[in-house]
PDB file of C-alpha atoms in Angstrom:
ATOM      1  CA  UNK A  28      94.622  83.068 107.161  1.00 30.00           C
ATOM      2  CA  UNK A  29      97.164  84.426 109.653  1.00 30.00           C
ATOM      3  CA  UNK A  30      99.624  87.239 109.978  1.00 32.00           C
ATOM      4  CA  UNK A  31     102.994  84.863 110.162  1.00 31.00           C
ATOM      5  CA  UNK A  32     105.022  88.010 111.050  1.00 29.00           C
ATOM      6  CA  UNK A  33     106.609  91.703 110.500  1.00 31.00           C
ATOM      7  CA  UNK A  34     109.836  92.570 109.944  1.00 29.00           C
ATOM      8  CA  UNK A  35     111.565  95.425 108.270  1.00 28.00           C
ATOM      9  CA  UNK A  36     112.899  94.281 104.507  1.00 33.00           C
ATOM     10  CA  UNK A  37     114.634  97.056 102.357  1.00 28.00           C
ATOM     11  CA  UNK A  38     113.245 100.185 103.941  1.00 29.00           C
ATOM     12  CA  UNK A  39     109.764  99.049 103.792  1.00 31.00           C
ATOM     13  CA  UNK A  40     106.995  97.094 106.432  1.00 35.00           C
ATOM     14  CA  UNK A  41     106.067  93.630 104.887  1.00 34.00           C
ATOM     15  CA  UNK A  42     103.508  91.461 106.193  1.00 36.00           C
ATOM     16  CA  UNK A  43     103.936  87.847 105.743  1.00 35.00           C
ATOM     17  CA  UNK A  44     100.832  85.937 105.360  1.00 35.00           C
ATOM     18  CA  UNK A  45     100.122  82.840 105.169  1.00 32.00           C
ATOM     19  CA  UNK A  46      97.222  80.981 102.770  1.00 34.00           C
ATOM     20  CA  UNK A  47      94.434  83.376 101.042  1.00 33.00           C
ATOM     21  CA  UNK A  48      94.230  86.701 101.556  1.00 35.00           C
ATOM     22  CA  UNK A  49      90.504  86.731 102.553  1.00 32.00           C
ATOM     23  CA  UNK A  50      89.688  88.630 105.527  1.00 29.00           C
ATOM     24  CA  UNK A  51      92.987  90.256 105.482  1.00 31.00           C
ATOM     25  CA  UNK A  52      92.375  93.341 108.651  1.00 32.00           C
ATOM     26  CA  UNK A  53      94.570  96.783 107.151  1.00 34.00           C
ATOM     27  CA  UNK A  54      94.574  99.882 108.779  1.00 31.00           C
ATOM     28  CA  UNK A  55      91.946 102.236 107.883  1.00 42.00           C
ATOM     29  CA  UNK A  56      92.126 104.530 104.697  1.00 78.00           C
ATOM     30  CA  UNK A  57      89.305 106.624 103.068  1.00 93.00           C
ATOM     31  CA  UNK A  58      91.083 106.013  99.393  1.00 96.00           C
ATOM     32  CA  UNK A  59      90.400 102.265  99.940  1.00 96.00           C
ATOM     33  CA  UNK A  60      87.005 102.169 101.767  1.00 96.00           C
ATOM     34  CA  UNK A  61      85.852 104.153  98.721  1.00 97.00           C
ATOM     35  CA  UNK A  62      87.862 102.016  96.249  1.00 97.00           C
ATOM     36  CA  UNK A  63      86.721  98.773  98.334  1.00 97.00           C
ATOM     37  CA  UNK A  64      82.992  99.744  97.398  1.00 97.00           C
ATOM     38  CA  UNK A  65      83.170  99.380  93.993  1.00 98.00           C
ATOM     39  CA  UNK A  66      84.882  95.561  94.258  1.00 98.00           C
ATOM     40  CA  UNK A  67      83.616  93.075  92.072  1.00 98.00           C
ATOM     41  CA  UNK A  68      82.426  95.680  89.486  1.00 98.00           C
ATOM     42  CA  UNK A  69      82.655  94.557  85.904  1.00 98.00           C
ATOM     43  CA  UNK A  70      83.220  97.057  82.977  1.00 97.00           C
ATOM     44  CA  UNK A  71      80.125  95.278  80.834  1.00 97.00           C
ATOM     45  CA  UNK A  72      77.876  94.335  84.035  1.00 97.00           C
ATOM     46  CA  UNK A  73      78.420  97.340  85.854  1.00 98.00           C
ATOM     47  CA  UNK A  74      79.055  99.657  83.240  1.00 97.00           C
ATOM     48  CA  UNK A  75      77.020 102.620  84.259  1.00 97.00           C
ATOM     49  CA  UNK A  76      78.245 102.784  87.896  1.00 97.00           C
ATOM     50  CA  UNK A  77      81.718 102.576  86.887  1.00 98.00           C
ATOM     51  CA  UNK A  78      81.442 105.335  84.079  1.00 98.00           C
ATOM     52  CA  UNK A  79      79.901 107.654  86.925  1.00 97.00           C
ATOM     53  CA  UNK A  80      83.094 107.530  88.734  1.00 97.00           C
ATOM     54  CA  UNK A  81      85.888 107.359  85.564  1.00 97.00           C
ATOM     55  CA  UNK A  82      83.628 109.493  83.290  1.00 97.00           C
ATOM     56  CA  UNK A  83      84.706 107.105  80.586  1.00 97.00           C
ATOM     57  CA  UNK A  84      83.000 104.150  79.089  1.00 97.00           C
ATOM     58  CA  UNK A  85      84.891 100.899  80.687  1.00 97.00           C
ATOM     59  CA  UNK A  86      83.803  98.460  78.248  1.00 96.00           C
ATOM     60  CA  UNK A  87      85.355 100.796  75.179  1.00 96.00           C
ATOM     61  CA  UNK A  88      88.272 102.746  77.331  1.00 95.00           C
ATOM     62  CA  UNK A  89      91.525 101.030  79.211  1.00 97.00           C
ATOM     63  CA  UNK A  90      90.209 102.629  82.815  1.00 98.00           C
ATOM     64  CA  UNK A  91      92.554 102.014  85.277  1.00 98.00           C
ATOM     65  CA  UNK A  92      94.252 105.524  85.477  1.00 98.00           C
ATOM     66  CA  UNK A  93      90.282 106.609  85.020  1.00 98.00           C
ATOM     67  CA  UNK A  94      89.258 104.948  88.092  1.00 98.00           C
ATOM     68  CA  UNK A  95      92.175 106.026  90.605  1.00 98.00           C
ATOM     69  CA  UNK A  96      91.326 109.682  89.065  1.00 98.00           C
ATOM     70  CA  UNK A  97      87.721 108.960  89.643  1.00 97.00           C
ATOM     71  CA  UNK A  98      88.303 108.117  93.706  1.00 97.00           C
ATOM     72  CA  UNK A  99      90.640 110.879  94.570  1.00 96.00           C
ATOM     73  CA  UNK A 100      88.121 113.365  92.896  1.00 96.00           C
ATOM     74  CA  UNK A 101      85.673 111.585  94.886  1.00 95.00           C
ATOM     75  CA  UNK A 102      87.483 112.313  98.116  1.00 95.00           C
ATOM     76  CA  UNK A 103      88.210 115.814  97.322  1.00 93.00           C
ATOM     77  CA  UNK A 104      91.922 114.611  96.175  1.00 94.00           C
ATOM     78  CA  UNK A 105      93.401 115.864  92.689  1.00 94.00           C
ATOM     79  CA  UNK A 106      94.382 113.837  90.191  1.00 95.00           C
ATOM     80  CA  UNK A 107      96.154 113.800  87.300  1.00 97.00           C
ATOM     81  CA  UNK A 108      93.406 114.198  84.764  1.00 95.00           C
ATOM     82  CA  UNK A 109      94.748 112.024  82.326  1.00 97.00           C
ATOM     83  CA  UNK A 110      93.807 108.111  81.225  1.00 96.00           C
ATOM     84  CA  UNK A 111      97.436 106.962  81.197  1.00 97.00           C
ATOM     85  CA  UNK A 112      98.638 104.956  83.927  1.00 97.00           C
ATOM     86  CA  UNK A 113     102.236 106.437  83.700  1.00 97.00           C
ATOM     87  CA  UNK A 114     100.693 109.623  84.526  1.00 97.00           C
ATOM     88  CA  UNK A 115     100.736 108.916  88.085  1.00 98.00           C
ATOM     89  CA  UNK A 116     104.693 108.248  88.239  1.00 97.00           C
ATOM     90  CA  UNK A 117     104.616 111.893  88.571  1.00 95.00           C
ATOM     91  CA  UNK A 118     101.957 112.398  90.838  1.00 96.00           C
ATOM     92  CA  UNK A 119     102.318 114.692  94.367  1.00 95.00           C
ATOM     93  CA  UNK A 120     105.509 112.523  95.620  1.00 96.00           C
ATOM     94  CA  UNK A 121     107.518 109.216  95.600  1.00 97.00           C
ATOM     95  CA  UNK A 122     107.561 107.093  99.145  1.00 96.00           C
ATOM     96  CA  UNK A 123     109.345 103.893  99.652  1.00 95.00           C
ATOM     97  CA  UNK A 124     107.656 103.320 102.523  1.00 96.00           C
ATOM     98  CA  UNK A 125     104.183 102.631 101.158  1.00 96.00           C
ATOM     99  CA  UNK A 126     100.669 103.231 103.421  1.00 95.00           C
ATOM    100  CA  UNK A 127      97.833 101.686 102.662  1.00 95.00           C
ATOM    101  CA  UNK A 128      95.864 103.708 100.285  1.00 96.00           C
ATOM    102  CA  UNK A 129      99.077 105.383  98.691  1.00 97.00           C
ATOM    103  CA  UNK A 130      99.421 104.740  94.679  1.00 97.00           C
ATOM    104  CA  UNK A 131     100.926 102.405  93.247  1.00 98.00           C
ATOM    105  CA  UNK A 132     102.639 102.655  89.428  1.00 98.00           C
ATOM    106  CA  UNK A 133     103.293  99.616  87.566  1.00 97.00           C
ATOM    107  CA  UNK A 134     104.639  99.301  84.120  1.00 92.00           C
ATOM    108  CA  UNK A 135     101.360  99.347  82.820  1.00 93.00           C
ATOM    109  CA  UNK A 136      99.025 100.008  85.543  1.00 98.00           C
ATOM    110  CA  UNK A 137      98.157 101.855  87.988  1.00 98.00           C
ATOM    111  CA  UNK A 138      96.093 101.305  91.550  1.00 98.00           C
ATOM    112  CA  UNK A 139      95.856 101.812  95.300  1.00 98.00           C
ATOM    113  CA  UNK A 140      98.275 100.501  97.643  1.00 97.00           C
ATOM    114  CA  UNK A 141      96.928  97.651 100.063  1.00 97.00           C
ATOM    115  CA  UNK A 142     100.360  95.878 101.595  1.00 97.00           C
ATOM    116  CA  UNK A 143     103.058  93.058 100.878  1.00 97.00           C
ATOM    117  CA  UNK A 144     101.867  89.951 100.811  1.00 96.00           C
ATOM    118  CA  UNK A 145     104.181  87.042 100.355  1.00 95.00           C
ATOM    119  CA  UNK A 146     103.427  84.092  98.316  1.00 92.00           C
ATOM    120  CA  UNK A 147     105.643  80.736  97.987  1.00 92.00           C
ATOM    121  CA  UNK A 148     109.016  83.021  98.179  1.00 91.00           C
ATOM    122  CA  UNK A 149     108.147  85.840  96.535  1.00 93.00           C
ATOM    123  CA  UNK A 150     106.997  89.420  97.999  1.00 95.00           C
ATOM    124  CA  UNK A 151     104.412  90.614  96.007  1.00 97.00           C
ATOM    125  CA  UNK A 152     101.998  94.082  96.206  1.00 98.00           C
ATOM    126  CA  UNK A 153      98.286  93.724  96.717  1.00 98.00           C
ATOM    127  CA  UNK A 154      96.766  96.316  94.308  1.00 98.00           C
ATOM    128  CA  UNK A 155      93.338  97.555  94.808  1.00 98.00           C
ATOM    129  CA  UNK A 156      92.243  98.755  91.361  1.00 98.00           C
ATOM    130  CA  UNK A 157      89.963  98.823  88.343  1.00 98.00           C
ATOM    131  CA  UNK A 158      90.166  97.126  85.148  1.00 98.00           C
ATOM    132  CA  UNK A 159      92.225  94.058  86.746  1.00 96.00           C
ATOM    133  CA  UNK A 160      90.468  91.409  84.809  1.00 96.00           C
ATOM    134  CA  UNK A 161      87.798  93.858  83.372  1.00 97.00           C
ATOM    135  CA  UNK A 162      86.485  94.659  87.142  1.00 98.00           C
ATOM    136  CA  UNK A 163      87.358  96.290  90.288  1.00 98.00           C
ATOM    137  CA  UNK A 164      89.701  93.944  92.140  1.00 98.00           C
ATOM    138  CA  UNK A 165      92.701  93.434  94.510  1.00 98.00           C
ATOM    139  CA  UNK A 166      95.564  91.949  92.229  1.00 98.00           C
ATOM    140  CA  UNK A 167      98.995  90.686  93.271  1.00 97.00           C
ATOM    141  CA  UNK A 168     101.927  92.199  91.375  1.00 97.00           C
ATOM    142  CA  UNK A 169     105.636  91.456  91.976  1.00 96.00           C
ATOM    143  CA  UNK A 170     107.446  93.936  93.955  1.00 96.00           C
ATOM    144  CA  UNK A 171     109.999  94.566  90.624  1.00 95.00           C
ATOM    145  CA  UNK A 172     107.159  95.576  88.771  1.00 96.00           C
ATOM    146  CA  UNK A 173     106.530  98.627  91.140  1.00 98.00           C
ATOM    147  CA  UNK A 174     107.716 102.103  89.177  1.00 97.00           C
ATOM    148  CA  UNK A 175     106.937 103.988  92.444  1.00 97.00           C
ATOM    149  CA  UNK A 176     104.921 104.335  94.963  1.00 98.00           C
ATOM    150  CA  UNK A 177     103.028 107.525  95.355  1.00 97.00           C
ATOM    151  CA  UNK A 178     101.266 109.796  98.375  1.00 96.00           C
ATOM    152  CA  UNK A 179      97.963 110.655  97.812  1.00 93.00           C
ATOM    153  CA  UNK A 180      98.155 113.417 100.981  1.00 77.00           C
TER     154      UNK A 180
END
């Protein structure tokens, strides 16, 4: 994989790569290294480490909104003590200018904010989050999905 290039696209950064996105190199963020340790988790397999973090049982609960709750509290962040994805579109503020580690609110999801990634031609956001696919993962979402984008500081 390599960074093709940068360039400035409708008030945000974008970073055009090329292939897989394994080994992708983003700036450093304490949301994400803490988020990042809990990759691969599945809500059945893992089901005890994950309910220490949302406080909720995975394998019974939707626990997306759970988990982002779960990392900020983690970090000494608030949250928005509430299950519900949606709940974030309110959360601290609104950027358009995403940073890695900022949240992301989709239509019926929430996660953390790891970049623009574009596959074939279309730009897409990499979402570090939990129950994508049952388990902590990085998903892709289009860009037209995004409700907002939100600062965690």
């Amino acid at each position: 994989m390599s960074v093709v290039k940068s360039t400035f696209f409708a008030g945000a950064f974008f970073l055009l790569l090329c292939g897989t996105t394994s080994n992708v190199a983003f700036a450093d963020s304490s949301v994400i290294t803490k988020a990042e340790s809990y990759i691969g988790m599945h809500e059945r397999k893992n089901r005890r480490s994950i309910k220490e973090v949302t406080k909720i049982d995975p394998a019974r609960v939707p626990w997306c909104a759970a988990f982002v709750n779960g990392i900020l509290k983690q970090l000494g962040f608030s949250g928005t003590n509430s299950n519900m994805a949606r709940s974030f579109s309110k959360y601290n503020r609104a950027t358009k200018n995403p940073q890695k580690g900022d949240i992301v609110v989709l239509k019926r999801h929430v996660g953390f904010f790891k970049g623009f990634v574009k596959k074939g031609n279309k730009t897409m956001v990499a979402v570090l989050g939990g129950n994508q696919s049952n388990r902590v993962k990085i998903s892709y979402y289009p860009v037209s999905s995004v409700i907002s984008y939100r600062k965690v500081s």
